[in-house]
Coordinates of C-alpha atoms and ligand atoms in Angstrom, one line a residue:
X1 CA 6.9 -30.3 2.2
X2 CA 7.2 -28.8 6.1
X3 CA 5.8 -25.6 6.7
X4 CA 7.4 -22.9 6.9
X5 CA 6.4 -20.3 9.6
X6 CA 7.7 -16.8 9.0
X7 CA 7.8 -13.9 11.9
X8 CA 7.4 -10.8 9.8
X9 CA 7.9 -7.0 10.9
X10 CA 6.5 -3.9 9.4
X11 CA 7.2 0.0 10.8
X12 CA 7.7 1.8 7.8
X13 CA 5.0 4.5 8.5
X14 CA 3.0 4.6 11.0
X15 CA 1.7 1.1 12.0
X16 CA 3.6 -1.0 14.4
X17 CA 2.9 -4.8 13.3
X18 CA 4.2 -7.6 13.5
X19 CA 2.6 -11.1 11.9
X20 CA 3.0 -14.7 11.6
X21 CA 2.6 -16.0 7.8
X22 CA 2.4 -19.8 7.3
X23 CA 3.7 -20.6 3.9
X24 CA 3.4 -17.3 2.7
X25 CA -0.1 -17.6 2.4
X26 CA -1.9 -17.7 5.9
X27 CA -1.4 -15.1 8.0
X28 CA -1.9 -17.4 11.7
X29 CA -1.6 -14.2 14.0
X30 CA -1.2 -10.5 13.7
X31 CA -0.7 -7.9 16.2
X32 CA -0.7 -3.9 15.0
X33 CA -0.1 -0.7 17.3
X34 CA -1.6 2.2 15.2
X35 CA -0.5 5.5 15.7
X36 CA -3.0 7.4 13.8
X37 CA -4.9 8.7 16.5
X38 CA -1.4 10.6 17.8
X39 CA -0.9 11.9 14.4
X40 CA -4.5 12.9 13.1
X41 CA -3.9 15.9 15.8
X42 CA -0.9 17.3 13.1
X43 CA -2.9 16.6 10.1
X44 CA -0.5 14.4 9.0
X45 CA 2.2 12.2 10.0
X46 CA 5.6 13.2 12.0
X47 CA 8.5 11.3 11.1
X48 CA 10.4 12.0 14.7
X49 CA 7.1 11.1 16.7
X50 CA 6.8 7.9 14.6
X51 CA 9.9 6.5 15.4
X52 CA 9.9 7.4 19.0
X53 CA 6.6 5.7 19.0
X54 CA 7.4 2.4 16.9
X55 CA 10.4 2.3 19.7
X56 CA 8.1 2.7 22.5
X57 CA 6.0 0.1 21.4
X58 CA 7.6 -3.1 19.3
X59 CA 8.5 -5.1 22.0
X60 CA 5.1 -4.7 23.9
X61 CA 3.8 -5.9 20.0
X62 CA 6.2 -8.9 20.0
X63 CA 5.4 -10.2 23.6
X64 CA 1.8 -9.4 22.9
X65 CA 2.1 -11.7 19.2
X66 CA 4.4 -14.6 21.1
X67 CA 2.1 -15.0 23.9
X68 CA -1.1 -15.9 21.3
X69 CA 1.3 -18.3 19.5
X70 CA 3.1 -20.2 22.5
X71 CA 3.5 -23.4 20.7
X72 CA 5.0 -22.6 16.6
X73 CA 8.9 -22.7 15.5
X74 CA 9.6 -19.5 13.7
X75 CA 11.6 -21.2 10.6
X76 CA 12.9 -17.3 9.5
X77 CA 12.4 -13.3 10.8
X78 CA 11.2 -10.9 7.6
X79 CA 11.4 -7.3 8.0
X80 CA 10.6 -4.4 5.7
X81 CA 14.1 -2.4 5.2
X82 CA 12.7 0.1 2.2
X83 CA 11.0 2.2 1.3
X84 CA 9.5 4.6 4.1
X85 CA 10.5 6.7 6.7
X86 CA 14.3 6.4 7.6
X87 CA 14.1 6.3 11.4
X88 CA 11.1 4.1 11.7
X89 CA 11.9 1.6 9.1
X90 CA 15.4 1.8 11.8
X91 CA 13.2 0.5 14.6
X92 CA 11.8 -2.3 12.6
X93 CA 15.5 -3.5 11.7
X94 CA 17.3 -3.7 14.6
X95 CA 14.3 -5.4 16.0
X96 CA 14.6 -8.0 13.5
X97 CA 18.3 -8.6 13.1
X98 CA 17.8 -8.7 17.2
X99 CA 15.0 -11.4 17.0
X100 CA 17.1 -13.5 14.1
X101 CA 20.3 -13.1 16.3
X102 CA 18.4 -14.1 19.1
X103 CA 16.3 -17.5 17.7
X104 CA 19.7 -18.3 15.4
X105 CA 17.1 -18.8 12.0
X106 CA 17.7 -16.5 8.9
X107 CA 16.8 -13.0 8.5
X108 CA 14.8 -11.8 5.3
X109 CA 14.8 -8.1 4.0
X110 CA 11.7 -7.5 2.2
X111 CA 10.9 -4.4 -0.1
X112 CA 7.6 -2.5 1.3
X113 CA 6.0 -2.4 -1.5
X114 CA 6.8 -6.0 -2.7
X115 CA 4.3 -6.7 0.6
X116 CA 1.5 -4.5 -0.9
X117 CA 1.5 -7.0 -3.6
X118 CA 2.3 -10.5 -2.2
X119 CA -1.1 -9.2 0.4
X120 CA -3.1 -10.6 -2.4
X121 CA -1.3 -14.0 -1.9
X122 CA -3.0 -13.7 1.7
X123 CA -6.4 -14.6 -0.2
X124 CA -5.8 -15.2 -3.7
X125 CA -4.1 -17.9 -6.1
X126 CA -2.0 -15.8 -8.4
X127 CA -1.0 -17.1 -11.9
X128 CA 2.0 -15.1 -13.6
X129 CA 2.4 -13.6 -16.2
X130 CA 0.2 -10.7 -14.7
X131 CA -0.2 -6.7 -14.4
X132 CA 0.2 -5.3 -10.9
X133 CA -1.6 -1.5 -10.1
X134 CA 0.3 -0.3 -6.9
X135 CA -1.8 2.6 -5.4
X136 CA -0.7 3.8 -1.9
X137 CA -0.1 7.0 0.1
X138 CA 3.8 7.3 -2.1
X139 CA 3.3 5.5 -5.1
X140 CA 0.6 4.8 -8.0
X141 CA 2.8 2.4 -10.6
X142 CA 2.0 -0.3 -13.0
X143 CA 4.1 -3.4 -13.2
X144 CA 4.7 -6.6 -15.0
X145 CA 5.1 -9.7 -13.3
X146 CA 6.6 -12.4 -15.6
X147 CA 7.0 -14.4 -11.9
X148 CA 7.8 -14.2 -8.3
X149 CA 10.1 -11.0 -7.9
X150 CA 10.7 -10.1 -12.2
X151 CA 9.0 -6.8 -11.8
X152 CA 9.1 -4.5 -15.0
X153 CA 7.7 -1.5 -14.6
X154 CA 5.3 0.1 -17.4
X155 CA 4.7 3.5 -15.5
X156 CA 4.5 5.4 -12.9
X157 CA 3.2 8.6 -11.6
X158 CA 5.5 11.8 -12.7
X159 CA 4.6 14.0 -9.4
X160 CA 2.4 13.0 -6.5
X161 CA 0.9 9.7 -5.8
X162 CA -2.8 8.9 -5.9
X163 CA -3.2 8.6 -2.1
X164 CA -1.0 12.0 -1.6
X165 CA -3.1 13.3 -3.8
X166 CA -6.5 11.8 -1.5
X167 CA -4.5 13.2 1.7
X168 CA -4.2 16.6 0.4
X169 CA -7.1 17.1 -0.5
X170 CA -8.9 16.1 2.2
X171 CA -6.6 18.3 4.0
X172 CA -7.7 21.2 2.0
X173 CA -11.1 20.4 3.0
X174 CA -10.9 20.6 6.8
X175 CA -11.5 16.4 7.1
X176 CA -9.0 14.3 9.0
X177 CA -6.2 12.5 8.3
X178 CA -6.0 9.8 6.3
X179 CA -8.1 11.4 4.4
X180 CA -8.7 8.6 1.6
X181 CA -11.4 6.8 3.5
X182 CA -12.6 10.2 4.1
X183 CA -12.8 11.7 0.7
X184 CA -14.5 8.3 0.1
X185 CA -17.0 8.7 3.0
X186 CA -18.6 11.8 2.0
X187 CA -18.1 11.2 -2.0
X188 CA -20.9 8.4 -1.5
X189 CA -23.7 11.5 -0.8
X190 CA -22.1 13.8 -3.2
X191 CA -22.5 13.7 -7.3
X192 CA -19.5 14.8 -9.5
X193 CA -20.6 18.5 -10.3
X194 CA -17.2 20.3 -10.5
X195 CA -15.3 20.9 -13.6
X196 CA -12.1 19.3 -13.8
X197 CA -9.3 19.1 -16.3
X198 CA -8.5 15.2 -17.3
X199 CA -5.0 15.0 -16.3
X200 CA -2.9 12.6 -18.5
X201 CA -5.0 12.2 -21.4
X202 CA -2.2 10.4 -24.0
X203 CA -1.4 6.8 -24.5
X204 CA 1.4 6.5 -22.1
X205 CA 1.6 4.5 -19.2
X206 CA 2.2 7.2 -16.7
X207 CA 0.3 9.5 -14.1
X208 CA -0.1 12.9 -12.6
X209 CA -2.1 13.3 -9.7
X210 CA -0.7 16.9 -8.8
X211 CA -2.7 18.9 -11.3
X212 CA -5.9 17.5 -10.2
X213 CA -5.0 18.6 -6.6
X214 CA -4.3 21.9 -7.2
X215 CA -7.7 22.1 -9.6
X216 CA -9.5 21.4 -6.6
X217 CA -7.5 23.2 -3.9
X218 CA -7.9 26.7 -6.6
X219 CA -11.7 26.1 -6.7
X220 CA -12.1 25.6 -2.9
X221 CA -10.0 28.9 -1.9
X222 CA -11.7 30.5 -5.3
X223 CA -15.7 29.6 -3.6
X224 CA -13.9 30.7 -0.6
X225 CA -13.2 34.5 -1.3
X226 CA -16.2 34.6 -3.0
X227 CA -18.1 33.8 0.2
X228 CA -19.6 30.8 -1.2
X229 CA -20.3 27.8 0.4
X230 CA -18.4 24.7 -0.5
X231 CA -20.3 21.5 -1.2
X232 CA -17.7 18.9 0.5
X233 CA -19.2 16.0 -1.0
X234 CA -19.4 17.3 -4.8
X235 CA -16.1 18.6 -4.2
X236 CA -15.2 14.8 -3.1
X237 CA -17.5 13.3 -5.7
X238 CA -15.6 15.3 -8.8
X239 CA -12.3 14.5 -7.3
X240 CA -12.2 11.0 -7.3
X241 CA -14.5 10.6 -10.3
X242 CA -11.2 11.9 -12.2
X243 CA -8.7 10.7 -10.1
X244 CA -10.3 7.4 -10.4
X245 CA -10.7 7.7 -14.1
X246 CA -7.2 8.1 -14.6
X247 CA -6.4 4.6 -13.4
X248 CA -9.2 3.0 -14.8
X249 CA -7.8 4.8 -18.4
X250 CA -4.1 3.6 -17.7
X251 CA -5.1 0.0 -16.8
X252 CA -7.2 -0.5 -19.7
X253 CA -4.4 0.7 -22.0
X254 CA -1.6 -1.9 -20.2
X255 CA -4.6 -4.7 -20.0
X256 CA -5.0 -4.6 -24.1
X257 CA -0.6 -3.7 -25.3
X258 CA -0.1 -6.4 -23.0
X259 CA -2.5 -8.7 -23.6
X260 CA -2.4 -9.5 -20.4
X261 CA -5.2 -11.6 -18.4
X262 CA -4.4 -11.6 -15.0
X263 CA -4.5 -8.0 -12.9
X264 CA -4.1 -7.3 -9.2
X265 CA -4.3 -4.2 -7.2
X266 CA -2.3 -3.5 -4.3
X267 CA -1.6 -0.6 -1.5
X268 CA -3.7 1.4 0.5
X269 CA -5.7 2.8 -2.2
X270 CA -6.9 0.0 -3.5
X271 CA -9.2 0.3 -0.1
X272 CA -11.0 2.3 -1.8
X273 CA -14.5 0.5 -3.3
X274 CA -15.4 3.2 -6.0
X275 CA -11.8 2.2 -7.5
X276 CA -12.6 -1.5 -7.0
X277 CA -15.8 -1.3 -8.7
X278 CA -14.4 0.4 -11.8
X279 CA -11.7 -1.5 -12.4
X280 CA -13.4 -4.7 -11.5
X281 CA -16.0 -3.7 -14.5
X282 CA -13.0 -3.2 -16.7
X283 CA -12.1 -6.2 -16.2
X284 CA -15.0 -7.9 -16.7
X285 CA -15.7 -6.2 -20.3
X286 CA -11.5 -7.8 -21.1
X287 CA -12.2 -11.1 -19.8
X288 CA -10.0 -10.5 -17.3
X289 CA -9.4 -11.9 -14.0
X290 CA -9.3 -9.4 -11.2
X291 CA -7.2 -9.7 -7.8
X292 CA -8.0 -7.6 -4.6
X293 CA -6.5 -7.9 -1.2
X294 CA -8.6 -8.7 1.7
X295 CA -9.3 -5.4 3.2
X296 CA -7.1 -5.8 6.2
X297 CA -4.4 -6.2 3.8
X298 CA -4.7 -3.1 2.0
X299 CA -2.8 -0.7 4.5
X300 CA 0.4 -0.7 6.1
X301 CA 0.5 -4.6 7.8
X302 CA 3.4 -7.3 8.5
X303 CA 1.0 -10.1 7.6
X304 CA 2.2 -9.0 3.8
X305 CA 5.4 -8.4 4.7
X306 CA 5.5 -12.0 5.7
X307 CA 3.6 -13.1 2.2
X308 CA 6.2 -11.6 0.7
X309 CA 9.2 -12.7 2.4
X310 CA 8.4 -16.7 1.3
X311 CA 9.5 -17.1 -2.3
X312 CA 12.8 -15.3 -1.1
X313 CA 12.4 -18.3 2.0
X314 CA 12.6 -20.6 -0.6
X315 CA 15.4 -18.8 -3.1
X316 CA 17.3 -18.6 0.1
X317 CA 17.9 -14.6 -0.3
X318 CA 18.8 -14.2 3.1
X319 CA 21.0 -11.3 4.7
X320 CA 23.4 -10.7 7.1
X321 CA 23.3 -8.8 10.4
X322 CA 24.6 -5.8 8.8
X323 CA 21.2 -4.9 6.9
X324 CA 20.4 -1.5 6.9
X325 CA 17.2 0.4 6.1
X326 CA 17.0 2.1 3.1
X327 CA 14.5 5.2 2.7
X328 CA 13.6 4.8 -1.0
X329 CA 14.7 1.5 -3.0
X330 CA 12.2 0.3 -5.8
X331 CA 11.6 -2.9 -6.5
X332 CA 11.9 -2.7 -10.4
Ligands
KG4_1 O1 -0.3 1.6 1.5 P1 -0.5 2.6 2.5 O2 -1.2 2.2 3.8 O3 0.8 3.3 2.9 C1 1.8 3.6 2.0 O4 2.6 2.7 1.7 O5 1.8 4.7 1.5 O6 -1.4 3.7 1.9 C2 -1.8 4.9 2.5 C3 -2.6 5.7 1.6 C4 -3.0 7.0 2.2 O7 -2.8 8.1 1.3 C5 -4.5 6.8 2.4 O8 -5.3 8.1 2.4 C6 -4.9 5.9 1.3 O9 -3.8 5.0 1.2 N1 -6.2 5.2 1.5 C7 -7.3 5.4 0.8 C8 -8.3 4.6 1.3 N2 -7.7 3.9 2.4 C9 -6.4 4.3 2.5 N3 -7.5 6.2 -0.3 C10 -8.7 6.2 -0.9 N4 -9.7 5.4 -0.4 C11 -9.6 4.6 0.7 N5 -10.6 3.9 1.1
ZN2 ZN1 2.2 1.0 2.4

């Protein structure tokens, strides 16, 4: 079979990125503008400063990409139209139906989080039937895959998402955005001391992550007005002990009612090693086999977006020039 080379866009957030995927599996080049550094001063990111910037910089990203890979055919142009912010998913989309116009080869829309998942394909084999943990910065779900695009969703969280609830917290603690790696950083030289409530505790398939949060953000403004000091790294420790906990609970519940024996994790989250280690224990005690993106594919990056964009290559789910961006379409 000829390879297939896919030019793949992602602009969602706050990553400008745009990748070459060769069969959906090898990602051949990769070029990403960050902007975290712009919104780290704001504690957070700003939709209207995102898209300006995505603007400002996707064609310097697509000369900078075309000039490493002088010599490959682009066979098709994927592009992530949903979900995330509305104006900078915008940017990513005209730059693609552009780039499709402009090369006459098909144009591919491809779901966001779809790409969290197919990132594992960047250095995995993956066997269907399997269950699929998505844990990012807007969602914490859990999803069967019977094959390539059947997702059925199991549950999901009911408020805030497990990297929201990361963010915030670190917020409330004075470190930097993102503040997952953060909370992470510091949890390493802390030990879980706090009391926390265990959010969730029944036999559904569903999470709450907003609880937790404001558990931690009333002891931190309680130690606070008492004039105590506030151990960060306890207070980072506790935190993801239970937020972590929550998922490896969940998991274990879907891994045995499903019987299932295949398991990935996808999104930003699943970054984070103290998760990885948990579930990756889990699944050693159920005999079941674990799949983790490469670290590089954890966060926002096209190379997924291009992963993902290949079994719809091959089902031919192309669209038209008139795709728009849509700011929050699942994929179940
Ligand atoms: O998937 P992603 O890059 O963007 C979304 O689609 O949301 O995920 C971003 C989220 C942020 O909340 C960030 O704090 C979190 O992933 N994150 C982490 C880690 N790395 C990124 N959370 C915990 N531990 C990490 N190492
Ligand atoms: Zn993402």
């Amino acid at each position: 079979m000829k390879d297939v080379y896919i030019l793949a866009i992602e602009t969602s957030c706050d990553e400008t990125s745009i990748a070459i995927v060769k069969n959906g599996r090898e990602c051949i080049e990769m070029v990403t503008s960050t902007q975290i550094s712009t919104h780290k001063k704001y504690g957070g990111v700003v939709p209207e400063i995102a898209s300006r910037m995505h603007t400002e910089m996707i064609t310097f990203v697509y000369e900078e990409l075309m000039n490493k890979v002088k010599d490959i055919n682009i066979d098709a142009v994927a592009v992530t139209y949903s979900p995330g912010l509305m104006g900078s998913l915008l940017v990513g989309v005209e730059a693609a139906k552009a780039i499709a116009y402009t090369l006459n080869k098909p144009l591919i829309a491809v779901n966001h989080m779809a790409g969290h998942i197919y990132a594992n394909k960047l250095t995995n084999d993956i066997t269907y039937p399997l269950l699929a943990l998505v844990v990012s910065g807007g969602h914490t779900d859990l999803l069967i895959m019977k094959d390539d695009y059947e997702f059925e969703l199991l549950g999901s969280t009911l408020d805030d998402a497990i990297g929201e609830a990361y963010d915030k917290v670190a917020k409330v603690l004075n470190l930097p955005y993102p503040g997952g790696p953060e909370i992470e950083k510091i949890a390493k030289n802390g030990v879980s001391s706090y009391k926390l409530n265990t959010p969730m505790n029944n036999d559904t398939y569903n999470f709450s992550y907003s609880g937790l949060k404001s558990n931690i953000i009333n002891i931190v403004h309680n130690e606070k007005q008492k004039g105590n000091d506030i151990n960060k790294p306890d207070i980072a420790a506790s935190f993801q002990e239970v937020a972590v906990d929550q998922i490896v609970r969940k998991v274990r519940l879907a891994l045995i009612n499903t019987n299932s024996k295949e398991f990935l994790i996808a999104g930003g989250v699943s970054a984070n090693q103290y998760l990885r280690e948990n579930l990756t224990n889990l699944c050693n005690e159920l005999n079941v086999n674990i799949n983790v993106p490469d670290f590089k594919y954890c966060t926002d990056n096209a190379a997924m977006i291009g992963a993902a964009a290949f079994p719809l290559y091959q089902q031919k789910k192309f669209s038209n020039l008139n795709l728009n961006a849509r700011s929050n379409e699942e994929i179940y």
